[in-house]
mmCIF file with all atom_site columns, C-alpha atoms in Angstrom:
data_model
loop_
_atom_site.group_PDB
_atom_site.id
_atom_site.type_symbol
_atom_site.label_atom_id
_atom_site.label_alt_id
_atom_site.label_comp_id
_atom_site.label_asym_id
_atom_site.label_entity_id
_atom_site.label_seq_id
_atom_site.pdbx_PDB_ins_code
_atom_site.Cartn_x
_atom_site.Cartn_y
_atom_site.Cartn_z
_atom_site.occupancy
_atom_site.B_iso_or_equiv
_atom_site.pdbx_formal_charge
_atom_site.auth_seq_id
_atom_site.auth_comp_id
_atom_site.auth_asym_id
_atom_site.auth_atom_id
_atom_site.pdbx_PDB_model_num
ATOM 1  C CA . THR H 1 1  ? 0.000  0.000  0.000   1.00 0.00 ? 1  THR H CA 1
ATOM 2  C CA . GLY H 1 2  ? 1.076  3.558  -0.583  1.00 0.00 ? 2  GLY H CA 1
ATOM 3  C CA . THR H 1 3  ? 2.805  3.012  -3.893  1.00 0.00 ? 3  THR H CA 1
ATOM 4  C CA . GLY H 1 4  ? -0.120 4.456  -5.835  1.00 0.00 ? 4  GLY H CA 1
ATOM 5  C CA . CYS H 1 5  ? 0.013  7.601  -3.741  1.00 0.00 ? 5  CYS H CA 1
ATOM 6  C CA . MET H 1 6  ? 3.769  7.823  -4.253  1.00 0.00 ? 6  MET H CA 1
ATOM 7  C CA . SER H 1 7  ? 3.321  7.409  -8.013  1.00 0.00 ? 7  SER H CA 1
ATOM 8  C CA . THR H 1 8  ? 0.725  10.172 -8.062  1.00 0.00 ? 8  THR H CA 1
ATOM 9  C CA . ALA H 1 9  ? 2.995  12.456 -6.051  1.00 0.00 ? 9  ALA H CA 1
ATOM 10 C CA . LEU H 1 10 ? 5.886  11.827 -8.450  1.00 0.00 ? 10 LEU H CA 1
ATOM 11 C CA . PHE H 1 11 ? 3.574  12.564 -11.369 1.00 0.00 ? 11 PHE H CA 1
ATOM 12 C CA . GLY H 1 12 ? 2.534  15.834 -9.749  1.00 0.00 ? 12 GLY H CA 1
ATOM 13 C CA . CYS H 1 13 ? 6.163  16.794 -9.167  1.00 0.00 ? 13 CYS H CA 1
ATOM 14 C CA . CYS H 1 14 ? 6.939  16.192 -12.831 1.00 0.00 ? 14 CYS H CA 1
ATOM 15 C CA . LEU H 1 15 ? 3.961  18.309 -13.865 1.00 0.00 ? 15 LEU H CA 1
ATOM 16 C CA . GLY H 1 16 ? 5.103  21.004 -11.462 1.00 0.00 ? 16 GLY H CA 1
ATOM 17 C CA . ALA H 1 17 ? 8.490  20.960 -13.189 1.00 0.00 ? 17 ALA H CA 1
ATOM 18 C CA . LYS H 1 18 ? 6.628  21.799 -16.417 1.00 0.00 ? 18 LYS H CA 1
ATOM 19 C CA . ILE H 1 19 ? 7.231  18.396 -17.987 1.00 0.00 ? 19 ILE H CA 1
ATOM 20 C CA . PRO H 1 20 ? 4.406  17.667 -20.464 1.00 0.00 ? 20 PRO H CA 1
ATOM 21 C CA . PRO H 1 21 ? 1.696  15.321 -19.102 1.00 0.00 ? 21 PRO H CA 1
ATOM 22 C CA . PHE H 1 22 ? 2.590  12.195 -21.099 1.00 0.00 ? 22 PHE H CA 1
ATOM 23 C CA . GLU H 1 23 ? 6.302  12.528 -20.335 1.00 0.00 ? 23 GLU H CA 1
ATOM 24 C CA . SER H 1 24 ? 5.423  13.183 -16.674 1.00 0.00 ? 24 SER H CA 1
ATOM 25 C CA . ALA H 1 25 ? 3.438  9.956  -16.507 1.00 0.00 ? 25 ALA H CA 1
ATOM 26 C CA . VAL H 1 26 ? 6.200  7.936  -18.154 1.00 0.00 ? 26 VAL H CA 1
ATOM 27 C CA . THR H 1 27 ? 8.951  9.520  -16.060 1.00 0.00 ? 27 THR H CA 1
ATOM 28 C CA . SER H 1 28 ? 7.123  9.027  -12.772 1.00 0.00 ? 28 SER H CA 1
ATOM 29 C CA . LEU H 1 29 ? 6.316  5.378  -13.496 1.00 0.00 ? 29 LEU H CA 1
ATOM 30 C CA . ILE H 1 30 ? 9.876  4.651  -14.617 1.00 0.00 ? 30 ILE H CA 1
ATOM 31 C CA . ALA H 1 31 ? 11.162 6.303  -11.441 1.00 0.00 ? 31 ALA H CA 1
ATOM 32 C CA . MET H 1 32 ? 8.726  4.289  -9.301  1.00 0.00 ? 32 MET H CA 1
ATOM 33 C CA . GLY H 1 33 ? 9.819  1.064  -10.984 1.00 0.00 ? 33 GLY H CA 1
ATOM 34 C CA . LEU H 1 34 ? 13.489 1.871  -10.447 1.00 0.00 ? 34 LEU H CA 1
ATOM 35 C CA . MET H 1 35 ? 12.818 2.702  -6.809  1.00 0.00 ? 35 MET H CA 1
ATOM 36 C CA . GLY H 1 36 ? 11.085 -0.658 -6.385  1.00 0.00 ? 36 GLY H CA 1
ATOM 37 C CA . GLU H 1 37 ? 13.972 -2.499 -8.031  1.00 0.00 ? 37 GLU H CA 1
ATOM 38 C CA . TRP H 1 38 ? 16.467 -0.702 -5.807  1.00 0.00 ? 38 TRP H CA 1
ATOM 39 C CA . ALA H 1 39 ? 14.461 -1.569 -2.675  1.00 0.00 ? 39 ALA H CA 1
ATOM 40 C CA . GLU H 1 40 ? 14.061 -5.173 -3.806  1.00 0.00 ? 40 GLU H CA 1
ATOM 41 C CA . ARG H 1 41 ? 17.834 -5.569 -4.199  1.00 0.00 ? 41 ARG H CA 1
ATOM 42 C CA . TYR H 1 42 ? 18.297 -4.645 -0.543  1.00 0.00 ? 42 TYR H CA 1
ATOM 43 C CA . VAL H 1 43 ? 15.601 -7.075 0.573   1.00 0.00 ? 43 VAL H CA 1
ATOM 44 C CA . LEU H 1 44 ? 16.918 -9.956 -1.565  1.00 0.00 ? 44 LEU H CA 1
ATOM 45 C CA . ASP H 1 45 ? 20.541 -9.307 -0.628  1.00 0.00 ? 45 ASP H CA 1
ATOM 46 C CA . GLY H 1 46 ? 19.557 -9.922 2.979   1.00 0.00 ? 46 GLY H CA 1
ATOM 47 C CA . GLN H 1 47 ? 20.422 -6.376 3.962   1.00 0.00 ? 47 GLN H CA 1
ATOM 48 C CA . ALA H 1 48 ? 16.865 -5.565 4.961   1.00 0.00 ? 48 ALA H CA 1
ATOM 49 C CA . GLY H 1 49 ? 16.460 -8.445 7.374   1.00 0.00 ? 49 GLY H CA 1
ATOM 50 C CA . GLU H 1 50 ? 12.812 -9.034 6.595   1.00 0.00 ? 50 GLU H CA 1
ATOM 51 C CA . MET H 1 51 ? 10.342 -8.367 3.806   1.00 0.00 ? 51 MET H CA 1
ATOM 52 C CA . GLY H 1 52 ? 8.388  -5.837 5.880   1.00 0.00 ? 52 GLY H CA 1
ATOM 53 C CA . ARG H 1 53 ? 11.236 -3.397 5.389   1.00 0.00 ? 53 ARG H CA 1
ATOM 54 C CA . PHE H 1 54 ? 10.582 -3.112 1.662   1.00 0.00 ? 54 PHE H CA 1
ATOM 55 C CA . HIS H 1 55 ? 8.586  0.089  2.239   1.00 0.00 ? 55 HIS H CA 1
ATOM 56 C CA . GLN H 1 56 ? 11.439 1.582  4.236   1.00 0.00 ? 56 GLN H CA 1
ATOM 57 C CA . TYR H 1 57 ? 13.841 0.957  1.387   1.00 0.00 ? 57 TYR H CA 1
ATOM 58 C CA . LEU H 1 58 ? 11.306 2.228  -1.138  1.00 0.00 ? 58 LEU H CA 1
ATOM 59 C CA . PHE H 1 59 ? 11.136 5.536  0.751   1.00 0.00 ? 59 PHE H CA 1
ATOM 60 C CA . ASP H 1 60 ? 14.938 5.579  0.974   1.00 0.00 ? 60 ASP H CA 1
ATOM 61 C CA . ALA H 1 61 ? 15.096 5.183  -2.807  1.00 0.00 ? 61 ALA H CA 1
ATOM 62 C CA . LEU H 1 62 ? 12.793 8.186  -3.167  1.00 0.00 ? 62 LEU H CA 1
ATOM 63 C CA . GLY H 1 63 ? 15.296 10.189 -1.136  1.00 0.00 ? 63 GLY H CA 1
ATOM 64 C CA . LYS H 1 64 ? 18.149 9.075  -3.392  1.00 0.00 ? 64 LYS H CA 1
ATOM 65 C CA . MET H 1 65 ? 16.341 9.976  -6.593  1.00 0.00 ? 65 MET H CA 1
ATOM 66 C CA . SER H 1 66 ? 17.866 12.670 -8.765  1.00 0.00 ? 66 SER H CA 1
ATOM 67 C CA . SER H 1 67 ? 18.381 13.098 -12.482 1.00 0.00 ? 67 SER H CA 1
ATOM 68 C CA . ASN H 1 68 ? 21.846 11.530 -12.101 1.00 0.00 ? 68 ASN H CA 1
ATOM 69 C CA . TRP H 1 69 ? 20.411 8.586  -10.171 1.00 0.00 ? 69 TRP H CA 1
ATOM 70 C CA . LEU H 1 70 ? 17.727 8.046  -12.830 1.00 0.00 ? 70 LEU H CA 1
ATOM 71 C CA . GLN H 1 71 ? 20.332 8.111  -15.577 1.00 0.00 ? 71 GLN H CA 1
ATOM 72 C CA . GLU H 1 72 ? 22.657 5.713  -13.742 1.00 0.00 ? 72 GLU H CA 1
ATOM 73 C CA . GLU H 1 73 ? 20.068 3.252  -12.426 1.00 0.00 ? 73 GLU H CA 1
ATOM 74 C CA . GLY H 1 74 ? 17.676 3.238  -15.338 1.00 0.00 ? 74 GLY H CA 1
ATOM 75 C CA . ARG H 1 75 ? 19.724 4.603  -18.162 1.00 0.00 ? 75 ARG H CA 1
ATOM 76 C CA . VAL H 1 76 ? 17.035 7.280  -18.567 1.00 0.00 ? 76 VAL H CA 1
ATOM 77 C CA . ASP H 1 77 ? 17.926 10.413 -20.538 1.00 0.00 ? 77 ASP H CA 1
ATOM 78 C CA . VAL H 1 78 ? 16.460 13.238 -18.502 1.00 0.00 ? 78 VAL H CA 1
ATOM 79 C CA . THR H 1 79 ? 18.239 15.984 -20.420 1.00 0.00 ? 79 THR H CA 1
ATOM 80 C CA . SER H 1 80 ? 15.634 16.060 -23.189 1.00 0.00 ? 80 SER H CA 1
ATOM 81 C CA . ALA H 1 81 ? 12.645 16.436 -20.841 1.00 0.00 ? 81 ALA H CA 1
ATOM 82 C CA . GLY H 1 82 ? 10.661 19.604 -21.186 1.00 0.00 ? 82 GLY H CA 1
#
């Protein structure tokens, strides 16, 4: 639970950054997917200790997110947005 709200918030942030609506939707969903993959790596690597910590790592991934992080983790070109 909560991932839909996070996705919507990311979408709103993209819109607020004056990214066109379609690109905002794509960017926010790509970012959410990358955040989930990052959190899953910590859970599967045994670093999280238990599956209930997935949300904690998902929120941590949100804090790490930047254009550089998106480019490195997801090979997403954010320079052409807008």
